[in-house]
Amino acid sequence: MNLSLADQSMHSSSGGCLEDDKPEVILPCFRRNLCEEPLAPYSNGSIISQLLRKTIHNKRVLDENHFYFSGSVATADCGQEDQSSVSSKDSTVEAVSPSDHTSSGASPEGGHPLTDHLQAKRARVENIIRVMAGSPNSRQHCDSERSDTDSQETREARESFRENKRKQRLPQHQDHSTAGWQINRKPGRSSSDNCNTKEEECHKLKEQLHSMQRLLRQLQEKFLQVYSQENQEYEAGDATGVDSEHDILGEGRYACYINPEERFETNNRTVAANCKDRTKAADYLVHQRETLNLQENLKQELSKAVNDCIDRVFKNVSKDMDMSPQQCVYSSPEVQISLGTDRKSSPPHHSQAEEMPAKSGSSEYCESSETQTSQDQTEALSLVVRKPPMTQVGSVTPTMKRPYPMHQTPFQFSYTPTLHESHILEHLLKYGPHSNFGALPCMPPSMDRTSPDSVDLSWDAMAMRSKVTSSHFGHHHHPSSMGTVAVDGLCLPHVKMESGELQSLAERNPYLSLNISFEGLTPSHLKKAKLMFFYTRYPSSNVLKTFFPDVKFNRCITSQLIKWFSNFREFYYIQMEKFARQAIAEGVRNVKDITVSRDSELFRALNMHYNKANDFHVPNRFLEVAEITLHEFYNAISAAKDSDSSWKKAIYKVICKLDSEIPEEFKTSSYL
DNA sequence: GTAGTTCCTG
DNA sequence: CAGGAACTAC
């Protein structure tokens, strides 16, 4: 059956018909939509699209039952339509509208009520439509459409779109739901891409069609009002049927709607429907139902396209989320080694997992990042302003490889996936979770920006680093800079928030987080360093280089990392001195009365600082070292050694010998 | 000189 | 947490 053929063409996309200059996209596809809707790539999309489809479906049932008087089911109609359309291609005057196909397909069996008068009228209407289109391309669409099979047409159209995509990209800002996938729109004809002169025509035609689309949308609303009452009864009886259909359709989604070319194809169909529908509006009284039928398909196409776009974005991201490894070593319930009770008279704390007061860690990271990288940040502003065109993004990101469920031709593998991916990412970054994704009912919890762990790191800090590293890469290539280049290309146009989004992505995405090699230190590195502090207070440069293999060390980075540990020590010693003096103030006489356990206030303070997320099991050795340090401070202060300006040096000398080995797990760049 | 550290400041 | 000053050590 043609149905299977057409369906196959949706994803087979053989390159055998590239040279055919037969833009038979609109009508065949549109016609196919009329009958192949059960195979349409519906997915578990948004509520809006589902409601749209429900309405559409109900309306179609209405038409089929009351207008065509055809008792055949949809699939049977489909086959008839295709057959009739193919057979009548040469005999039909001018182009045959989709509704023509439908009606003519049903007429031989069900006794179509249309008279010759009506048919002639419809032909005239179609003529008007083409005149409105104002381009010979549209005529070509119609003419060539009748001279080929559906599968070939679809294939050719997709191939030509794929090639044209690289040549032309229209930054069209649409205020309707199709804006997302219309970014990828290409010239609305399916000729091979050597027809440069016709691209301008395609531009104009598209603009025309867009305006008509808007007009049609207004028209649709009027029609909906007219038939709303009439459809209510059908909607009630059809709800379940739509649901079951929806489930079936969701499985074949990727088989049909794979890439922007097909999106454009869909768009083309939609636009064509708009064009025709608008003309039929003039014939309102006669062709009400016909127009309504076209409306259904139009809305169907619109919802399909939007659904498809959203689903692919979400699916790509959610796939990354699912693959994300555990970023931290989670503490296992372990018997706490209590060395005694803290001298602090505070009530005992039951566990280390006790809720800790929130601190402004993010702002700290942000601030630090800005300062620490200020010397490198020389081109941040220009980079922020520069928005690389989509083609550039596509050309930059090919090295980004990620499993992507697509049926693709070899040609697509060589180019389209990368562009597509960058598109998805950019879409995600541009609109973020606050727009489209936030409203998706299928949104997994992992995508929720409010998930606590992901907010641990500063997005703004990441934005700064992104800009800084981009300045590096702008001057000299780095073998491992691929990921960062992609980061910059995607995020810089949207400055901070989007970069932060990508940072969040990178934290969850195994590829981004594990394979991006930063020239600068990231919040993840800081977190790792803090955890390492539990083992070593005085790490050597070599140790740092060993345990941060993903960091490209230079003088600046090394000192920054050393500075981190210096700051860690500073905080550590300050706490020690503080609690030692506190113990003395509380009248502790024997140093052995001072212990450090996981319930101790001191430990809580330290853990809060170095293990804020409390997802790391602090080694017992650290408790011992902390206790020794506390004793040292206690003894020194008790002996009034603190009167000496350098009284702490002796303590430092002791503590620096208490470093223990760092677990091997920290050596992997993917530890965090 | 350079590296590493502490101390101070913001 | 970073910057900077001051100090020490090699």
XYZ file of C-alpha atoms (C1' of nucleotides) in Angstrom:
692
model
C 0.000 0.000 0.000
C 1.065 3.531 -0.497
C 0.755 4.020 3.140
C 3.648 1.770 3.894
C 5.596 3.259 1.085
C 5.127 6.721 2.325
C 5.936 5.704 5.802
C 9.078 4.099 4.686
C 10.061 7.176 2.844
C 9.798 9.124 5.971
C 12.962 7.656 7.282
C 14.577 5.775 4.504
C 15.694 8.931 2.799
C 17.670 7.305 0.094
C 19.757 9.700 -1.856
C 18.768 8.359 -5.216
C 16.549 11.214 -6.245
C 18.646 14.153 -5.347
C 18.758 15.533 -8.809
C 15.069 15.514 -9.394
C 13.761 18.968 -9.525
C 10.341 17.986 -8.450
C 9.172 19.833 -5.460
C 6.310 17.542 -4.781
C 6.376 18.052 -1.115
C 3.298 19.790 -0.116
C 0.446 18.000 -1.605
C 1.596 14.429 -1.334
C 2.638 14.906 2.193
C -0.495 16.662 2.996
C -2.518 14.025 1.356
C -0.638 11.453 3.282
C -1.452 13.223 6.431
C -5.059 12.840 5.747
C -4.843 9.131 5.677
C -1.715 8.270 7.533
C -2.469 10.138 10.592
C -2.567 6.943 12.616
C 1.097 6.518 11.825
C 1.967 10.086 12.533
C 4.818 10.506 14.917
C 2.853 11.496 17.890
C 4.663 11.226 21.052
C 3.856 11.772 24.607
C 3.919 15.443 23.908
C 2.432 18.381 25.612
C -1.048 18.678 26.849
C -1.728 21.379 24.365
C -0.799 19.262 21.433
C -2.821 16.396 22.764
C -5.835 18.574 23.106
C -5.241 19.829 19.638
C -5.088 16.368 18.282
C -8.145 15.379 20.136
C -10.075 18.193 18.596
C -8.661 17.445 15.229
C -9.526 13.850 15.447
C -13.038 14.563 16.488
C -13.481 16.907 13.649
C -12.221 14.412 11.181
C -14.615 11.845 12.418
C -17.304 14.370 12.044
C -16.423 14.977 8.461
C -16.017 11.393 7.569
C -19.339 10.456 8.989
C -21.440 13.336 7.884
C -19.857 14.720 4.836
C -18.403 11.958 2.804
C -20.955 9.380 3.727
C -18.204 6.880 3.642
C -18.459 3.952 5.941
C -14.891 2.892 5.397
C -12.369 3.251 8.104
C -9.580 5.709 7.961
C -6.990 3.305 6.702
C -9.192 2.121 3.921
C -9.819 5.680 2.960
C -6.196 6.250 2.945
C -5.463 3.621 0.452
C -8.263 4.773 -1.730
C -7.105 8.281 -1.532
C -3.644 7.459 -2.572
C -4.767 5.280 -5.355
C -7.202 7.748 -6.630
C -4.763 10.528 -6.379
C -2.201 8.642 -8.348
C -4.636 7.573 -10.962
C -6.160 10.957 -11.342
C -2.928 12.818 -11.508
C -2.914 13.323 -15.206
C -6.544 13.893 -15.639
C -7.147 16.338 -12.911
C -7.305 19.947 -13.865
C -4.429 21.732 -12.257
C -3.569 20.606 -8.835
C -5.844 18.688 -6.645
C -6.216 19.868 -3.157
C -5.882 17.482 -0.267
C -9.534 17.618 0.292
C -9.946 16.705 -3.287
C -7.989 13.624 -2.725
C -10.021 12.738 0.186
C -13.289 13.387 -1.420
C -12.428 11.810 -4.717
C -11.048 8.840 -2.910
C -14.275 8.310 -1.158
C -16.510 9.051 -4.042
C -16.119 5.857 -6.001
C -17.193 3.828 -3.060
C -19.436 5.882 -0.939
C -21.200 7.907 -3.567
C -19.723 11.296 -3.155
C -22.260 14.050 -2.928
C -20.125 16.622 -4.629
C -21.460 17.712 -7.935
C -19.519 18.701 -10.952
C -20.325 22.222 -10.141
C -18.612 21.934 -6.860
C -15.620 20.254 -8.347
C -15.223 22.955 -10.888
C -15.534 25.482 -8.177
C -12.886 23.777 -6.162
C -10.544 23.708 -9.110
C -11.042 27.390 -9.465
C -10.259 27.863 -5.845
C -7.068 25.968 -6.237
C -6.110 28.208 -9.083
C -6.628 31.177 -6.877
C -4.417 29.640 -4.294
C -1.588 29.288 -6.694
C -2.014 32.816 -7.848
C -1.809 33.916 -4.269
C 1.345 31.957 -3.809
C 2.713 34.014 -6.634
C 5.578 31.717 -7.444
C 6.108 29.175 -10.145
C 7.464 26.969 -7.436
C 4.089 26.415 -6.041
C 2.925 25.452 -9.436
C 5.766 23.083 -9.668
C 4.766 21.612 -6.419
C 1.372 20.928 -7.694
C 2.310 19.714 -11.114
C 5.117 17.479 -10.235
C 3.205 16.143 -7.351
C 0.962 14.287 -9.659
C 3.748 12.667 -11.571
C 5.492 10.692 -8.954
C 4.884 8.361 -6.143
C 4.525 9.502 -2.618
C 7.596 7.767 -1.355
C 9.773 9.242 -4.000
C 8.388 12.639 -3.447
C 8.968 12.580 0.217
C 12.430 11.252 -0.191
C 13.417 13.813 -2.701
C 11.981 16.581 -0.694
C 13.889 15.584 2.375
C 17.106 15.249 0.503
C 16.844 18.614 -1.101
C 15.941 20.202 2.179
C 18.921 18.661 3.781
C 21.191 20.196 1.233
C 19.539 23.544 1.212
C 19.816 23.709 4.931
C 23.471 24.454 4.740
C 22.940 27.285 2.370
C 20.180 29.157 3.926
C 18.869 29.804 7.316
C 16.137 32.222 7.982
C 16.157 33.816 11.400
C 12.453 34.149 11.511
C 10.857 35.085 14.721
C 7.398 33.771 14.847
C 5.004 34.504 17.552
C 3.241 31.216 17.310
C 4.010 27.745 18.333
C 5.879 26.853 15.209
C 8.650 29.268 15.880
C 10.881 26.583 17.246
C 11.048 24.414 14.208
C 10.713 27.159 11.736
C 14.186 28.261 12.563
C 15.294 25.399 10.480
C 13.131 26.237 7.605
C 14.619 26.074 4.228
C 13.404 27.084 0.820
C 10.005 25.697 0.235
C 10.753 23.692 -2.824
C 12.348 20.368 -3.214
C 14.671 21.041 -6.060
C 18.308 20.283 -5.809
C 20.321 22.966 -4.189
C 21.920 24.193 -7.379
C 18.927 26.385 -7.918
C 20.290 29.387 -6.169
C 18.212 31.809 -8.120
C 15.074 30.237 -6.886
C 15.952 30.494 -3.262
C 14.895 34.078 -3.162
C 11.602 33.114 -4.549
C 11.323 30.552 -1.878
C 11.999 33.220 0.653
C 9.250 35.378 -0.636
C 6.927 32.499 -0.915
C 7.563 31.515 2.604
C 6.899 34.957 3.848
C 3.679 34.983 1.979
C 2.717 31.671 3.326
C 3.484 32.757 6.831
C 1.177 35.677 6.590
C -1.458 33.440 5.165
C -0.864 31.074 7.972
C -1.668 33.760 10.441
C -4.798 34.669 8.600
C -5.810 31.087 8.495
C -5.374 30.794 12.180
C -7.890 33.532 12.687
C -10.150 31.804 10.287
C -9.807 28.591 12.150
C -11.003 30.150 15.311
C -14.102 31.390 13.622
C -14.806 28.002 12.206
C -14.223 26.395 15.500
C -16.783 28.624 17.032
C -19.273 27.726 14.365
C -18.811 24.014 14.819
C -18.012 23.880 18.448
C -21.492 22.905 19.454
C -21.792 20.388 16.725
C -18.564 18.717 17.695
C -19.180 18.429 21.353
C -21.080 15.208 21.094
C -18.373 13.660 19.004
C -15.619 14.773 21.232
C -17.224 13.062 24.139
C -17.364 9.766 22.357
C -13.944 9.976 20.864
C -11.723 10.732 23.751
C -10.674 7.198 24.456
C -10.009 6.453 20.853
C -7.612 9.327 20.640
C -5.725 8.132 23.623
C -5.194 4.677 22.299
C -4.149 6.076 19.004
C -1.768 8.346 20.716
C -0.028 5.487 22.413
C 0.465 3.661 19.199
C 1.767 6.658 17.464
C 4.306 7.448 20.073
C 6.402 4.440 19.219
C 7.002 5.285 15.635
C 7.876 8.842 16.289
C 11.537 8.671 15.555
C 10.930 6.553 12.567
C 9.075 9.371 10.945
C 10.154 12.689 12.328
C 13.822 12.649 12.586
C 15.449 15.753 11.431
C 14.805 19.356 10.553
C 14.246 18.450 6.989
C 11.174 16.552 7.897
C 10.124 19.298 10.142
C 10.321 21.599 7.243
C 8.440 19.195 5.175
C 5.746 19.252 7.736
C 5.875 22.946 7.768
C 5.519 23.068 4.072
C 2.492 20.939 4.212
C 1.063 23.131 6.830
C 1.726 26.238 4.889
C 0.182 24.755 1.826
C -2.849 23.874 3.818
C -3.005 27.380 5.083
C -2.861 28.753 1.644
C -5.641 26.611 0.429
C -7.751 27.024 3.451
C -7.623 30.708 3.245
C -8.981 30.666 -0.232
C -11.720 28.369 0.720
C -12.732 30.830 3.306
C -13.979 33.011 0.534
C -16.196 30.171 -0.480
C -17.214 29.828 3.059
C -20.823 28.843 2.677
C -20.201 26.132 0.133
C -17.013 24.547 1.383
C -17.368 24.874 5.047
C -16.728 21.291 5.748
C -13.904 21.030 3.348
C -12.210 23.905 4.952
C -12.830 22.430 8.291
C -11.188 19.276 7.177
C -8.168 21.184 6.098
C -8.131 22.973 9.362
C -7.920 19.729 11.128
C -4.935 18.717 9.174
C -3.330 22.030 9.614
C -3.647 21.874 13.333
C -2.535 18.354 13.259
C 0.584 19.311 11.453
C 1.243 22.183 13.743
C 0.885 20.126 16.844
C 2.960 17.408 15.324
C 5.763 19.708 14.495
C 5.787 21.342 17.879
C 5.514 18.026 19.576
C 8.309 16.613 17.604
C 10.576 19.504 18.298
C 9.961 19.427 22.007
C 10.204 15.710 22.224
C 13.496 15.532 20.479
C 14.959 18.198 22.666
C 13.699 16.531 25.739
C 14.662 13.084 24.662
C 18.165 14.112 23.875
C 18.586 15.779 27.197
C 16.858 13.151 29.231
C 19.028 10.539 27.656
C 22.025 12.395 28.897
C 20.498 12.671 32.295
C 19.861 9.005 32.510
C 23.422 8.200 31.715
C 24.833 10.563 34.258
C 26.922 8.736 36.785
C 26.951 9.412 40.440
C 28.984 12.411 40.987
C 29.821 11.872 44.558
C 30.868 9.157 46.896
C 27.911 8.759 49.044
C 28.417 8.014 52.604
C 27.200 4.682 53.684
C 25.601 4.179 57.021
C 28.588 3.491 59.073
C 29.133 3.107 62.726
C 30.304 6.378 63.975
C 33.455 6.362 65.957
C 32.725 8.624 68.790
C 35.767 9.658 70.625
C 33.662 11.098 73.321
C 31.398 13.996 73.711
C 32.282 17.371 72.658
C 32.933 19.778 75.430
C 30.427 21.935 73.842
C 27.277 21.816 75.835
C 25.165 21.744 72.768
C 22.642 18.946 72.470
C 23.958 15.862 70.782
C 23.471 15.608 67.084
C 22.150 12.388 65.824
C 23.816 12.108 62.555
C 26.006 13.859 60.137
C 23.140 14.056 57.799
C 21.428 16.466 60.024
C 20.173 19.471 58.303
C 22.702 22.148 57.987
C 22.072 25.794 57.560
C 22.247 26.954 54.035
C 25.087 29.166 53.100
C 25.712 31.356 50.192
C 27.996 28.983 48.485
C 26.915 29.873 45.042
C 27.653 33.492 45.436
C 30.985 32.617 46.809
C 31.805 30.561 43.810
C 30.635 33.222 41.531
C 32.683 35.869 43.149
C 35.741 33.784 43.294
C 35.471 32.780 39.758
C 35.263 36.291 38.582
C 38.240 37.340 40.510
C 40.412 34.417 39.895
C 40.007 34.562 36.221
C 40.090 38.240 35.779
C 43.560 38.206 34.438
C 42.594 35.871 31.675
C 39.370 37.508 30.774
C 40.252 39.778 27.965
C 37.600 39.107 25.371
C 34.620 38.316 27.411
C 32.484 41.138 26.167
C 33.063 40.562 22.524
C 32.487 36.905 22.995
C 29.282 37.528 24.761
C 27.985 39.716 22.042
C 28.988 37.422 19.287
C 26.332 34.934 18.471
C 27.712 32.350 16.166
C 25.344 31.509 13.382
C 23.847 28.123 13.400
C 26.071 26.942 10.658
C 29.046 27.816 12.721
C 27.708 25.975 15.630
C 27.206 23.029 13.459
C 30.686 23.260 12.132
C 32.158 23.503 15.558
C 30.301 20.765 17.265
C 30.863 17.785 15.028
C 33.277 16.456 17.548
C 30.516 16.267 20.064
C 29.324 12.778 19.806
C 26.418 11.485 21.667
C 24.110 8.588 21.137
C 21.155 9.894 19.353
C 18.242 7.786 18.282
C 17.853 8.703 14.711
C 17.304 6.884 11.517
C 19.749 8.578 9.318
C 21.297 8.293 5.977
C 25.055 8.335 5.768
C 24.809 11.853 4.607
C 22.929 12.790 7.678
C 25.494 11.170 9.830
C 28.143 13.259 8.289
C 26.461 16.514 8.889
C 22.945 16.720 10.083
C 23.308 15.133 13.494
C 25.817 17.637 14.644
C 23.809 20.517 13.495
C 20.794 18.948 14.937
C 22.378 18.417 18.267
C 23.675 21.872 18.543
C 20.253 22.981 17.614
C 18.754 21.000 20.378
C 21.220 22.267 22.858
C 20.778 25.790 21.757
C 17.085 25.469 21.910
C 17.386 24.084 25.354
C 19.671 26.831 26.408
C 17.704 29.552 24.799
C 14.342 28.704 26.120
C 15.432 26.856 29.170
C 13.321 24.989 31.611
C 11.258 28.016 32.354
C 9.471 28.048 29.058
C 8.710 24.988 27.052
C 10.233 22.330 29.172
C 8.732 23.503 32.343
C 5.314 22.975 30.904
C 5.994 19.539 29.617
C 4.057 16.960 31.518
C 6.630 14.362 30.626
C 9.388 16.348 32.161
C 11.441 14.082 34.346
C 12.436 15.219 37.777
C 16.029 15.249 36.749
C 15.367 18.159 34.521
C 13.944 20.202 37.273
C 16.215 23.067 38.004
C 15.057 23.045 41.533
C 16.709 19.766 42.267
C 18.859 20.631 45.229
C 22.103 18.973 44.361
C 22.501 20.546 41.015
C 22.342 24.013 42.413
C 25.349 23.416 44.496
C 27.594 24.900 41.893
C 27.327 28.354 40.618
C 26.067 28.763 37.123
C 27.379 32.236 36.957
C 30.767 31.020 37.876
C 30.526 28.605 35.067
C 29.554 31.377 32.758
C 32.635 33.278 33.638
C 34.817 30.306 33.177
C 33.192 29.576 29.928
C 34.046 32.994 28.697
C 37.544 32.801 29.999
C 38.284 29.497 28.460
C 36.816 30.687 25.247
C 39.349 33.454 25.184
C 42.010 30.871 25.532
C 40.718 28.775 22.767
C 40.274 31.736 20.581
C 43.994 32.221 20.450
C 45.395 28.777 20.355
C 44.016 25.406 19.749
C 43.903 22.908 22.438
C 43.546 19.261 21.651
C 40.997 18.736 24.332
C 39.223 21.985 23.901
C 36.483 20.512 21.848
C 33.964 20.464 24.587
C 34.682 23.946 25.634
C 34.377 25.263 22.166
C 30.979 23.797 21.992
C 30.200 25.300 25.324
C 31.176 28.725 24.231
C 29.461 28.530 20.940
C 26.266 27.537 22.564
C 26.277 29.562 25.685
C 27.948 32.808 25.036
C 25.131 34.219 23.007
C 22.888 33.883 25.964
C 25.439 34.941 28.497
C 25.142 33.890 32.038
C 21.942 32.068 32.525
C 22.395 29.892 29.540
C 25.931 29.113 30.449
C 24.693 28.151 33.799
C 22.226 25.895 32.180
C 24.983 24.237 30.350
C 26.944 23.942 33.506
C 24.022 22.172 34.985
C 23.931 20.055 31.904
C 27.577 19.346 32.230
C 27.103 18.260 35.764
C 24.527 15.735 34.759
C 25.748 14.886 31.359
C 28.370 12.188 31.356
C 29.896 13.421 28.208
C 30.093 17.056 29.062
C 31.156 16.575 32.612
C 33.631 13.819 31.995
C 35.159 14.833 28.771
C 35.398 18.545 28.757
C 38.873 19.539 29.608
C 38.977 22.948 31.160
C 41.950 25.129 31.194
C 40.565 26.687 34.286
C 39.402 25.209 37.507
C 35.733 24.585 37.787
C 33.459 24.437 40.787
C 33.655 20.707 40.444
C 37.378 20.902 40.907
C 36.874 23.030 43.953
C 34.507 20.539 45.392
C 36.925 17.780 44.733
C 39.739 19.718 46.309
C 37.705 20.241 49.395
C 37.073 16.572 49.721
C 40.743 15.903 49.214
C 41.430 18.174 52.114
C 39.978 15.515 54.350
C 43.047 13.463 53.488
C 45.756 15.988 52.891
C 46.195 19.450 54.280
C 49.474 20.139 52.574
C 49.361 18.579 49.142
C 52.356 19.041 46.959
C 52.135 20.322 43.438
C 52.797 16.892 42.115
C 49.997 15.450 44.144
C 47.659 18.061 42.816
C 48.704 17.379 39.287
C 48.192 13.718 39.870
C 44.736 14.101 41.276
C 43.508 16.638 38.777
C 44.386 14.949 35.530
C 41.736 16.809 33.610
C 43.249 20.144 34.478
C 45.774 21.649 32.202
C 48.248 22.885 34.724
C 50.158 26.041 34.317
C 51.661 28.414 36.790
C 48.437 30.206 37.369
C 46.324 27.133 37.770
C 48.809 25.532 40.080
C 48.986 28.516 42.352
C 45.253 28.781 42.324
C 44.944 25.205 43.408
C 47.584 25.703 46.050
C 45.805 28.800 47.140
C 42.684 26.815 47.584
C 44.341 24.492 50.002
C 45.881 27.431 51.726
C 42.437 28.841 52.210
C 41.214 25.478 53.367
C 43.940 25.379 55.972
C 43.169 28.873 57.000
C 39.600 28.054 57.699
C 40.655 24.829 59.351
C 43.072 26.484 61.713
C 40.712 29.281 62.480
C 38.113 26.775 63.551
C 40.665 24.900 65.599
C 41.790 27.970 67.397
C 38.237 29.046 67.917
C 37.149 25.775 69.454
C 40.326 25.451 71.465
C 39.758 28.810 73.017
C 36.153 27.891 73.521
C 37.152 24.794 75.432
C 39.526 26.792 77.546
C 36.862 29.336 78.210
C 34.533 26.580 79.298
C 37.072 25.459 81.866
C 38.398 22.310 80.327
C 41.378 21.321 82.359
C 42.568 18.158 80.705
C 43.364 18.075 77.043
C 42.085 14.529 76.893
C 38.641 15.826 77.575
C 38.678 17.430 74.221
C 37.571 15.075 71.523
C 36.329 15.400 68.054
C 33.520 13.168 66.869
C 31.091 13.408 64.063
C 28.654 14.902 66.462
C 30.992 17.617 67.505
C 30.290 21.171 66.657
C 33.765 21.449 65.290
C 33.221 18.620 62.911
C 29.933 20.024 61.835
C 31.550 23.304 61.022
C 34.332 21.656 59.075
C 32.026 19.315 57.282
C 29.843 22.186 56.391
C 32.744 23.894 54.792
C 34.409 21.076 52.941
C 31.528 18.730 52.416
C 28.609 20.986 52.098
C 26.385 18.546 50.325
C 27.209 16.052 53.039
C 27.404 13.371 50.408
C 30.919 12.340 51.226
C 31.863 10.107 54.074
C 34.596 11.880 55.932
C 37.389 9.487 56.821
C 37.969 8.777 60.451
C 41.540 9.810 60.065
C 40.382 13.333 59.543
C 38.633 13.227 62.883
C 41.827 12.127 64.474
C 43.839 14.835 62.822
C 41.273 17.389 63.809
C 41.453 16.221 67.377
C 45.223 16.371 67.368
C 45.100 19.850 65.932
C 42.622 20.903 68.528
C 44.877 19.541 71.221
C 47.818 21.397 69.834
C 45.927 24.635 69.880
C 44.615 23.941 73.317
C 48.057 23.235 74.655
C 49.602 26.235 73.000
C 46.936 28.577 74.176
C 46.947 27.051 77.615
C 50.663 27.595 77.739
C 50.133 31.170 76.669
C 52.237 30.600 73.627
C 49.800 32.598 71.591
C 51.537 35.700 72.836
C 54.253 34.884 70.360
C 53.552 36.170 66.920
C 54.597 32.916 65.340
C 53.129 30.569 67.883
C 51.100 28.761 65.251
C 54.099 27.702 63.279
C 54.861 24.866 65.614
C 51.336 23.648 65.227
C 51.536 23.842 61.467
C 54.684 21.835 61.585
C 52.901 19.094 63.413
C 49.836 19.069 61.291
C 51.655 19.000 58.002
C 53.011 15.605 58.936
C 49.597 14.132 59.442
C 48.611 13.937 55.827
C 47.317 10.607 54.722
C 47.083 9.048 51.333
C 44.357 10.127 49.061
C 42.193 7.364 47.691
C 42.807 6.374 44.139
C 39.311 7.270 43.171
C 40.231 10.904 43.357
C 42.680 10.465 40.545
C 40.012 9.979 37.982
C 38.855 13.102 36.300
C 35.328 11.811 36.441
C 35.310 11.487 40.157
C 32.964 14.390 40.559
C 63.892 34.456 41.227
C 60.677 31.136 42.264
C 57.724 28.518 45.039
C 55.183 27.925 49.024
C 53.115 29.674 53.061
C 50.731 32.752 56.269
C 48.228 36.766 57.240
C 45.108 40.294 56.048
C 41.484 42.235 53.418
C 37.399 42.419 50.608
C 37.675 32.383 47.889
C 40.956 35.586 45.643
C 44.399 39.215 45.770
C 48.190 40.991 47.773
C 51.873 41.627 51.018
C 55.305 39.585 53.692
C 58.089 35.942 54.884
C 60.929 31.693 54.368
C 63.474 28.329 51.902
C 65.864 26.548 48.014
